[in-house]
Amino acid sequence: MRIQLTLLLLLLGTSILAQQGRPRSGGASVEVSGKIVDLDTQAPLEFATIAFIDDNGQITTGGISGADGTYTIEVPTGVYTVQFEFISYKTQQLQQQAITKKMTLPTMGLSLDTESLDEVVVRAETTEVQIRLDKKVYNIGKDLTTSGATVTDALNNVPSVTVDVDGTINLRGNENVRILINGKPSAIAGFGSTEALQQLPAEAIEKVEVITSPSARYDAEGTAGILNIILRKEKTRGFNGSVQSFVGFPWTAGVTANVNLRTNKFNLFNTTGVRYNESPGNAFFDNRFTSPNVENPIVQETRDYDRLRKGFNTNLGIEYFLTETSSVTAAAFYRISDNETTTTNDTDELTGAGALAVSRSRIEEELEDDSNLQLS
């Protein structure tokens, strides 16, 4: 009985000594320092994270490294797993580190985590304007300044192309410009008229080609050149689309929706837009005649314009891919517009001394309802 009691006391004492030899977390704090570097280059890693994790998996304390990769952290005495982390580097740990006094941990080298980077995709975007031998290509879809505008607004940004307030397009100062849609004459442009271009939203256009030196593939029409407008046709597979709306002052508003459904063999696409636009304006003319036969040599005219344009357009098409380089496309385009223009002309004729002799007022009303349907 005495021998068994002695053995029991010896085992109990050994257990107490073993527990006293393993410091518990949460004691007095001591200073722990060290350094973190890149394993390959040995360059110091700034802002690397150091965490002290107890036996329960809880982070007791931690810190970050400085510009030279060193760190100094106040840590409660105990046994910890020290974890080192840095963005895009593999996490490293020092297991079962007994922190009982001020100490310096070994320098830790971290290596790049090459497996965390799957792939890098580099996409090259074309510039807004491409200058080629026989033409200039203007990518409207790449220009954020044309968002909410019409095609005629976007054409004003193309070098050598100008559009006046009535929508007349001039190429290098010449109004004799031929308009093509997707490379051929189209009812969208009225086979020569540019009125439809003021109704088309810029979001419906992929690019505009300004052909100043037409080759033999084009008919010999248009002394100034050719504008070829390429309508947008989404190439991304699956179902996708977008809706864009805008509002401005003088009052203008519109909504444009692009929808596309593409499979391996088919591509169904649609662009629909609604637009409302008010375009007020004014002008003043002061004419002076030097001929002695003119009774009233000073003629002053004031004009006030009040333009209202409303339009709807939709472009629906389906494309069947024969091979990787050839396809057959069927498309339908429908457009309706309602334009109203009121012009007020006030004319005053003055004598040579500046006295009012004759005063006239004229109001011009112009109404235009238009619709186009094209199948191709």
PDB file of N, CA, C and O in Angstrom, residues 293-353:
ATOM      1  N   ASN A 293     -29.474 103.632-105.652  1.00  0.00           N
ATOM      2  CA  ASN A 293     -30.829 103.368-106.130  1.00  0.00           C
ATOM      3  C   ASN A 293     -31.673 102.606-105.113  1.00  0.00           C
ATOM      4  O   ASN A 293     -32.884 102.433-105.329  1.00  0.00           O
ATOM      5  N   VAL A 294     -31.078 102.114-104.043  1.00  0.00           N
ATOM      6  CA  VAL A 294     -31.821 101.359-103.028  1.00  0.00           C
ATOM      7  C   VAL A 294     -32.514 102.351-102.095  1.00  0.00           C
ATOM      8  O   VAL A 294     -31.865 103.227-101.498  1.00  0.00           O
ATOM      9  N   GLU A 295     -33.834 102.217-101.981  1.00  0.00           N
ATOM     10  CA  GLU A 295     -34.600 103.164-101.173  1.00  0.00           C
ATOM     11  C   GLU A 295     -34.296 103.010 -99.689  1.00  0.00           C
ATOM     12  O   GLU A 295     -34.128 104.007 -98.965  1.00  0.00           O
ATOM     13  N   ASN A 296     -34.259 101.775 -99.215  1.00  0.00           N
ATOM     14  CA  ASN A 296     -33.951 101.495 -97.807  1.00  0.00           C
ATOM     15  C   ASN A 296     -32.688 100.627 -97.765  1.00  0.00           C
ATOM     16  O   ASN A 296     -32.762  99.401 -97.913  1.00  0.00           O
ATOM     17  N   PRO A 297     -31.536 101.239 -97.600  1.00  0.00           N
ATOM     18  CA  PRO A 297     -30.275 100.493 -97.741  1.00  0.00           C
ATOM     19  C   PRO A 297     -29.924  99.580 -96.575  1.00  0.00           C
ATOM     20  O   PRO A 297     -28.993  98.784 -96.668  1.00  0.00           O
ATOM     21  N   ILE A 298     -30.637  99.657 -95.456  1.00  0.00           N
ATOM     22  CA  ILE A 298     -30.328  98.815 -94.291  1.00  0.00           C
ATOM     23  C   ILE A 298     -31.475  97.826 -94.096  1.00  0.00           C
ATOM     24  O   ILE A 298     -32.631  98.226 -93.901  1.00  0.00           O
ATOM     25  N   VAL A 299     -31.155  96.526 -94.181  1.00  0.00           N
ATOM     26  CA  VAL A 299     -32.156  95.475 -93.995  1.00  0.00           C
ATOM     27  C   VAL A 299     -31.677  94.566 -92.860  1.00  0.00           C
ATOM     28  O   VAL A 299     -30.614  93.935 -92.970  1.00  0.00           O
ATOM     29  N   GLN A 300     -32.431  94.498 -91.790  1.00  0.00           N
ATOM     30  CA  GLN A 300     -32.090  93.661 -90.638  1.00  0.00           C
ATOM     31  C   GLN A 300     -33.156  92.578 -90.479  1.00  0.00           C
ATOM     32  O   GLN A 300     -34.352  92.872 -90.493  1.00  0.00           O
ATOM     33  N   GLU A 301     -32.683  91.347 -90.315  1.00  0.00           N
ATOM     34  CA  GLU A 301     -33.596  90.196 -90.216  1.00  0.00           C
ATOM     35  C   GLU A 301     -33.245  89.362 -88.990  1.00  0.00           C
ATOM     36  O   GLU A 301     -32.075  89.031 -88.759  1.00  0.00           O
ATOM     37  N   THR A 302     -34.260  89.018 -88.222  1.00  0.00           N
ATOM     38  CA  THR A 302     -34.099  88.157 -87.043  1.00  0.00           C
ATOM     39  C   THR A 302     -34.905  86.877 -87.267  1.00  0.00           C
ATOM     40  O   THR A 302     -36.100  86.943 -87.601  1.00  0.00           O
ATOM     41  N   ARG A 303     -34.245  85.736 -87.071  1.00  0.00           N
ATOM     42  CA  ARG A 303     -34.907  84.444 -87.253  1.00  0.00           C
ATOM     43  C   ARG A 303     -34.855  83.645 -85.950  1.00  0.00           C
ATOM     44  O   ARG A 303     -33.813  83.576 -85.297  1.00  0.00           O
ATOM     45  N   ASP A 304     -35.988  83.048 -85.620  1.00  0.00           N
ATOM     46  CA  ASP A 304     -36.075  82.141 -84.465  1.00  0.00           C
ATOM     47  C   ASP A 304     -36.528  80.768 -84.966  1.00  0.00           C
ATOM     48  O   ASP A 304     -37.552  80.658 -85.655  1.00  0.00           O
ATOM     49  N   TYR A 305     -35.729  79.737 -84.603  1.00  0.00           N
ATOM     50  CA  TYR A 305     -36.031  78.369 -85.034  1.00  0.00           C
ATOM     51  C   TYR A 305     -36.552  77.567 -83.849  1.00  0.00           C
ATOM     52  O   TYR A 305     -36.039  77.665 -82.727  1.00  0.00           O
ATOM     53  N   ASP A 306     -37.554  76.761 -84.113  1.00  0.00           N
ATOM     54  CA  ASP A 306     -38.081  75.846 -83.100  1.00  0.00           C
ATOM     55  C   ASP A 306     -38.266  74.484 -83.768  1.00  0.00           C
ATOM     56  O   ASP A 306     -39.244  74.256 -84.488  1.00  0.00           O
ATOM     57  N   ARG A 307     -37.309  73.580 -83.554  1.00  0.00           N
ATOM     58  CA  ARG A 307     -37.321  72.277 -84.209  1.00  0.00           C
ATOM     59  C   ARG A 307     -37.662  71.188 -83.192  1.00  0.00           C
ATOM     60  O   ARG A 307     -37.167  71.197 -82.069  1.00  0.00           O
ATOM     61  N   LEU A 308     -38.488  70.254 -83.611  1.00  0.00           N
ATOM     62  CA  LEU A 308     -38.866  69.114 -82.778  1.00  0.00           C
ATOM     63  C   LEU A 308     -38.763  67.852 -83.621  1.00  0.00           C
ATOM     64  O   LEU A 308     -39.376  67.764 -84.693  1.00  0.00           O
ATOM     65  N   ARG A 309     -37.962  66.895 -83.144  1.00  0.00           N
ATOM     66  CA  ARG A 309     -37.776  65.641 -83.876  1.00  0.00           C
ATOM     67  C   ARG A 309     -38.089  64.474 -82.939  1.00  0.00           C
ATOM     68  O   ARG A 309     -37.560  64.383 -81.833  1.00  0.00           O
ATOM     69  N   LYS A 310     -38.960  63.577 -83.423  1.00  0.00           N
ATOM     70  CA  LYS A 310     -39.300  62.356 -82.685  1.00  0.00           C
ATOM     71  C   LYS A 310     -39.114  61.174 -83.630  1.00  0.00           C
ATOM     72  O   LYS A 310     -39.516  61.237 -84.801  1.00  0.00           O
ATOM     73  N   GLY A 311     -38.505  60.116 -83.124  1.00  0.00           N
ATOM     74  CA  GLY A 311     -38.234  58.991 -84.009  1.00  0.00           C
ATOM     75  C   GLY A 311     -38.191  57.658 -83.283  1.00  0.00           C
ATOM     76  O   GLY A 311     -37.955  57.584 -82.070  1.00  0.00           O
ATOM     77  N   PHE A 312     -38.450  56.614 -84.039  1.00  0.00           N
ATOM     78  CA  PHE A 312     -38.363  55.226 -83.559  1.00  0.00           C
ATOM     79  C   PHE A 312     -37.694  54.405 -84.653  1.00  0.00           C
ATOM     80  O   PHE A 312     -37.994  54.568 -85.848  1.00  0.00           O
ATOM     81  N   ASN A 313     -36.785  53.545 -84.268  1.00  0.00           N
ATOM     82  CA  ASN A 313     -36.122  52.683 -85.249  1.00  0.00           C
ATOM     83  C   ASN A 313     -35.795  51.340 -84.617  1.00  0.00           C
ATOM     84  O   ASN A 313     -35.548  51.246 -83.405  1.00  0.00           O
ATOM     85  N   THR A 314     -35.816  50.306 -85.442  1.00  0.00           N
ATOM     86  CA  THR A 314     -35.456  48.968 -84.977  1.00  0.00           C
ATOM     87  C   THR A 314     -34.769  48.218 -86.114  1.00  0.00           C
ATOM     88  O   THR A 314     -35.125  48.385 -87.290  1.00  0.00           O
ATOM     89  N   ASN A 315     -33.779  47.460 -85.754  1.00  0.00           N
ATOM     90  CA  ASN A 315     -33.015  46.671 -86.710  1.00  0.00           C
ATOM     91  C   ASN A 315     -32.966  45.233 -86.198  1.00  0.00           C
ATOM     92  O   ASN A 315     -32.386  44.962 -85.140  1.00  0.00           O
ATOM     93  N   LEU A 316     -33.593  44.306 -86.937  1.00  0.00           N
ATOM     94  CA  LEU A 316     -33.670  42.909 -86.528  1.00  0.00           C
ATOM     95  C   LEU A 316     -33.030  42.048 -87.607  1.00  0.00           C
ATOM     96  O   LEU A 316     -33.329  42.207 -88.797  1.00  0.00           O
ATOM     97  N   GLY A 317     -32.158  41.140 -87.194  1.00  0.00           N
ATOM     98  CA  GLY A 317     -31.485  40.297 -88.180  1.00  0.00           C
ATOM     99  C   GLY A 317     -31.084  38.961 -87.610  1.00  0.00           C
ATOM    100  O   GLY A 317     -31.014  38.761 -86.391  1.00  0.00           O
ATOM    101  N   ILE A 318     -30.822  38.017 -88.500  1.00  0.00           N
ATOM    102  CA  ILE A 318     -30.341  36.695 -88.131  1.00  0.00           C
ATOM    103  C   ILE A 318     -29.220  36.320 -89.098  1.00  0.00           C
ATOM    104  O   ILE A 318     -29.302  36.583 -90.299  1.00  0.00           O
ATOM    105  N   GLU A 319     -28.184  35.744 -88.551  1.00  0.00           N
ATOM    106  CA  GLU A 319     -27.017  35.371 -89.341  1.00  0.00           C
ATOM    107  C   GLU A 319     -26.742  33.876 -89.168  1.00  0.00           C
ATOM    108  O   GLU A 319     -26.751  33.368 -88.030  1.00  0.00           O
ATOM    109  N   TYR A 320     -26.519  33.184 -90.280  1.00  0.00           N
ATOM    110  CA  TYR A 320     -26.207  31.756 -90.253  1.00  0.00           C
ATOM    111  C   TYR A 320     -24.772  31.579 -90.741  1.00  0.00           C
ATOM    112  O   TYR A 320     -24.402  32.047 -91.824  1.00  0.00           O
ATOM    113  N   PHE A 321     -23.955  30.918 -89.931  1.00  0.00           N
ATOM    114  CA  PHE A 321     -22.536  30.750 -90.236  1.00  0.00           C
ATOM    115  C   PHE A 321     -22.332  29.479 -91.063  1.00  0.00           C
ATOM    116  O   PHE A 321     -22.557  28.371 -90.583  1.00  0.00           O
ATOM    117  N   LEU A 322     -21.909  29.679 -92.310  1.00  0.00           N
ATOM    118  CA  LEU A 322     -21.613  28.534 -93.182  1.00  0.00           C
ATOM    119  C   LEU A 322     -20.279  27.910 -92.807  1.00  0.00           C
ATOM    120  O   LEU A 322     -20.168  26.696 -92.633  1.00  0.00           O
ATOM    121  N   THR A 323     -19.255  28.739 -92.728  1.00  0.00           N
ATOM    122  CA  THR A 323     -17.918  28.308 -92.307  1.00  0.00           C
ATOM    123  C   THR A 323     -17.387  29.355 -91.340  1.00  0.00           C
ATOM    124  O   THR A 323     -18.098  30.275 -90.941  1.00  0.00           O
ATOM    125  N   GLU A 324     -16.113  29.224 -90.989  1.00  0.00           N
ATOM    126  CA  GLU A 324     -15.519  30.200 -90.083  1.00  0.00           C
ATOM    127  C   GLU A 324     -15.352  31.562 -90.736  1.00  0.00           C
ATOM    128  O   GLU A 324     -15.224  32.585 -90.054  1.00  0.00           O
ATOM    129  N   THR A 325     -15.343  31.601 -92.060  1.00  0.00           N
ATOM    130  CA  THR A 325     -15.083  32.859 -92.763  1.00  0.00           C
ATOM    131  C   THR A 325     -16.248  33.319 -93.632  1.00  0.00           C
ATOM    132  O   THR A 325     -16.121  34.319 -94.330  1.00  0.00           O
ATOM    133  N   SER A 326     -17.362  32.615 -93.637  1.00  0.00           N
ATOM    134  CA  SER A 326     -18.487  33.009 -94.480  1.00  0.00           C
ATOM    135  C   SER A 326     -19.791  32.780 -93.736  1.00  0.00           C
ATOM    136  O   SER A 326     -19.910  31.870 -92.911  1.00  0.00           O
ATOM    137  N   SER A 327     -20.786  33.617 -94.070  1.00  0.00           N
ATOM    138  CA  SER A 327     -22.089  33.517 -93.420  1.00  0.00           C
ATOM    139  C   SER A 327     -23.142  34.138 -94.326  1.00  0.00           C
ATOM    140  O   SER A 327     -22.839  34.873 -95.268  1.00  0.00           O
ATOM    141  N   VAL A 328     -24.404  33.829 -94.022  1.00  0.00           N
ATOM    142  CA  VAL A 328     -25.549  34.399 -94.725  1.00  0.00           C
ATOM    143  C   VAL A 328     -26.380  35.158 -93.699  1.00  0.00           C
ATOM    144  O   VAL A 328     -26.700  34.622 -92.635  1.00  0.00           O
ATOM    145  N   THR A 329     -26.741  36.415 -94.022  1.00  0.00           N
ATOM    146  CA  THR A 329     -27.457  37.266 -93.081  1.00  0.00           C
ATOM    147  C   THR A 329     -28.753  37.776 -93.696  1.00  0.00           C
ATOM    148  O   THR A 329     -28.769  38.195 -94.857  1.00  0.00           O
ATOM    149  N   ALA A 330     -29.834  37.709 -92.940  1.00  0.00           N
ATOM    150  CA  ALA A 330     -31.113  38.307 -93.312  1.00  0.00           C
ATOM    151  C   ALA A 330     -31.456  39.355 -92.262  1.00  0.00           C
ATOM    152  O   ALA A 330     -31.386  39.081 -91.061  1.00  0.00           O
ATOM    153  N   ALA A 331     -31.784  40.569 -92.719  1.00  0.00           N
ATOM    154  CA  ALA A 331     -32.025  41.661 -91.777  1.00  0.00           C
ATOM    155  C   ALA A 331     -33.187  42.511 -92.252  1.00  0.00           C
ATOM    156  O   ALA A 331     -33.457  42.624 -93.450  1.00  0.00           O
ATOM    157  N   ALA A 332     -33.873  43.115 -91.290  1.00  0.00           N
ATOM    158  CA  ALA A 332     -34.968  44.043 -91.571  1.00  0.00           C
ATOM    159  C   ALA A 332     -34.772  45.292 -90.735  1.00  0.00           C
ATOM    160  O   ALA A 332     -34.445  45.215 -89.541  1.00  0.00           O
ATOM    161  N   PHE A 333     -34.943  46.445 -91.377  1.00  0.00           N
ATOM    162  CA  PHE A 333     -34.809  47.720 -90.676  1.00  0.00           C
ATOM    163  C   PHE A 333     -36.088  48.532 -90.887  1.00  0.00           C
ATOM    164  O   PHE A 333     -36.591  48.647 -92.014  1.00  0.00           O
ATOM    165  N   TYR A 334     -36.620  49.086 -89.795  1.00  0.00           N
ATOM    166  CA  TYR A 334     -37.838  49.886 -89.864  1.00  0.00           C
ATOM    167  C   TYR A 334     -37.626  51.162 -89.053  1.00  0.00           C
ATOM    168  O   TYR A 334     -37.111  51.126 -87.932  1.00  0.00           O
ATOM    169  N   ARG A 335     -38.030  52.299 -89.659  1.00  0.00           N
ATOM    170  CA  ARG A 335     -37.854  53.588 -89.000  1.00  0.00           C
ATOM    171  C   ARG A 335     -39.056  54.468 -89.278  1.00  0.00           C
ATOM    172  O   ARG A 335     -39.565  54.529 -90.402  1.00  0.00           O
ATOM    173  N   ILE A 336     -39.532  55.164 -88.257  1.00  0.00           N
ATOM    174  CA  ILE A 336     -40.572  56.182 -88.410  1.00  0.00           C
ATOM    175  C   ILE A 336     -40.093  57.440 -87.680  1.00  0.00           C
ATOM    176  O   ILE A 336     -39.404  57.355 -86.659  1.00  0.00           O
ATOM    177  N   SER A 337     -40.453  58.591 -88.240  1.00  0.00           N
ATOM    178  CA  SER A 337     -40.045  59.852 -87.638  1.00  0.00           C
ATOM    179  C   SER A 337     -41.144  60.887 -87.821  1.00  0.00           C
ATOM    180  O   SER A 337     -41.926  60.837 -88.773  1.00  0.00           O
ATOM    181  N   ASP A 338     -41.192  61.817 -86.904  1.00  0.00           N
ATOM    182  CA  ASP A 338     -42.170  62.902 -86.926  1.00  0.00           C
ATOM    183  C   ASP A 338     -41.405  64.187 -86.599  1.00  0.00           C
ATOM    184  O   ASP A 338     -40.989  64.403 -85.456  1.00  0.00           O
ATOM    185  N   ASN A 339     -41.213  65.039 -87.607  1.00  0.00           N
ATOM    186  CA  ASN A 339     -40.434  66.256 -87.450  1.00  0.00           C
ATOM    187  C   ASN A 339     -41.312  67.479 -87.653  1.00  0.00           C
ATOM    188  O   ASN A 339     -42.138  67.525 -88.581  1.00  0.00           O
ATOM    189  N   GLU A 340     -41.135  68.451 -86.782  1.00  0.00           N
ATOM    190  CA  GLU A 340     -41.859  69.715 -86.877  1.00  0.00           C
ATOM    191  C   GLU A 340     -40.857  70.862 -86.717  1.00  0.00           C
ATOM    192  O   GLU A 340     -40.056  70.856 -85.792  1.00  0.00           O
ATOM    193  N   THR A 341     -40.932  71.826 -87.640  1.00  0.00           N
ATOM    194  CA  THR A 341     -40.035  72.975 -87.591  1.00  0.00           C
ATOM    195  C   THR A 341     -40.847  74.249 -87.799  1.00  0.00           C
ATOM    196  O   THR A 341     -41.608  74.369 -88.768  1.00  0.00           O
ATOM    197  N   THR A 342     -40.699  75.191 -86.873  1.00  0.00           N
ATOM    198  CA  THR A 342     -41.349  76.503 -86.969  1.00  0.00           C
ATOM    199  C   THR A 342     -40.267  77.576 -87.010  1.00  0.00           C
ATOM    200  O   THR A 342     -39.430  77.657 -86.092  1.00  0.00           O
ATOM    201  N   THR A 343     -40.286  78.388 -88.087  1.00  0.00           N
ATOM    202  CA  THR A 343     -39.301  79.456 -88.251  1.00  0.00           C
ATOM    203  C   THR A 343     -40.025  80.793 -88.299  1.00  0.00           C
ATOM    204  O   THR A 343     -40.920  81.007 -89.118  1.00  0.00           O
ATOM    205  N   THR A 344     -39.651  81.702 -87.404  1.00  0.00           N
ATOM    206  CA  THR A 344     -40.238  83.044 -87.344  1.00  0.00           C
ATOM    207  C   THR A 344     -39.223  84.049 -87.880  1.00  0.00           C
ATOM    208  O   THR A 344     -38.112  84.160 -87.339  1.00  0.00           O
ATOM    209  N   ASN A 345     -39.583  84.778 -88.944  1.00  0.00           N
ATOM    210  CA  ASN A 345     -38.710  85.761 -89.569  1.00  0.00           C
ATOM    211  C   ASN A 345     -39.277  87.159 -89.344  1.00  0.00           C
ATOM    212  O   ASN A 345     -40.409  87.457 -89.760  1.00  0.00           O
ATOM    213  N   ASP A 346     -38.518  88.015 -88.692  1.00  0.00           N
ATOM    214  CA  ASP A 346     -38.887  89.426 -88.504  1.00  0.00           C
ATOM    215  C   ASP A 346     -37.878  90.276 -89.267  1.00  0.00           C
ATOM    216  O   ASP A 346     -36.672  90.244 -88.962  1.00  0.00           O
ATOM    217  N   THR A 347     -38.375  91.035 -90.283  1.00  0.00           N
ATOM    218  CA  THR A 347     -37.500  91.825 -91.147  1.00  0.00           C
ATOM    219  C   THR A 347     -37.845  93.303 -91.021  1.00  0.00           C
ATOM    220  O   THR A 347     -39.026  93.704 -91.101  1.00  0.00           O
ATOM    221  N   ASP A 348     -36.790  94.117 -90.823  1.00  0.00           N
ATOM    222  CA  ASP A 348     -36.953  95.578 -90.732  1.00  0.00           C
ATOM    223  C   ASP A 348     -36.093  96.227 -91.809  1.00  0.00           C
ATOM    224  O   ASP A 348     -34.912  95.903 -91.959  1.00  0.00           O
ATOM    225  N   GLU A 349     -36.729  97.161 -92.585  1.00  0.00           N
ATOM    226  CA  GLU A 349     -35.992  97.958 -93.566  1.00  0.00           C
ATOM    227  C   GLU A 349     -35.854  99.373 -93.028  1.00  0.00           C
ATOM    228  O   GLU A 349     -36.840 100.018 -92.640  1.00  0.00           O
ATOM    229  N   LEU A 350     -34.608  99.860 -93.014  1.00  0.00           N
ATOM    230  CA  LEU A 350     -34.315 101.172 -92.445  1.00  0.00           C
ATOM    231  C   LEU A 350     -33.765 102.101 -93.524  1.00  0.00           C
ATOM    232  O   LEU A 350     -33.103 101.651 -94.473  1.00  0.00           O
ATOM    233  N   THR A 351     -34.036 103.363 -93.368  1.00  0.00           N
ATOM    234  CA  THR A 351     -33.485 104.367 -94.275  1.00  0.00           C
ATOM    235  C   THR A 351     -32.007 104.576 -93.980  1.00  0.00           C
ATOM    236  O   THR A 351     -31.468 104.043 -92.999  1.00  0.00           O
ATOM    237  N   GLY A 352     -31.361 105.349 -94.815  1.00  0.00           N
ATOM    238  CA  GLY A 352     -29.943 105.635 -94.598  1.00  0.00           C
ATOM    239  C   GLY A 352     -29.693 106.315 -93.281  1.00  0.00           C
ATOM    240  O   GLY A 352     -28.610 106.185 -92.694  1.00  0.00           O
ATOM    241  N   ALA A 353     -30.661 107.062 -92.771  1.00  0.00           N
ATOM    242  CA  ALA A 353     -30.507 107.756 -91.483  1.00  0.00           C
ATOM    243  C   ALA A 353     -30.808 106.856 -90.302  1.00  0.00           C
ATOM    244  O   ALA A 353     -30.668 107.269 -89.141  1.00  0.00           O
TER     245      ALA A 353
END
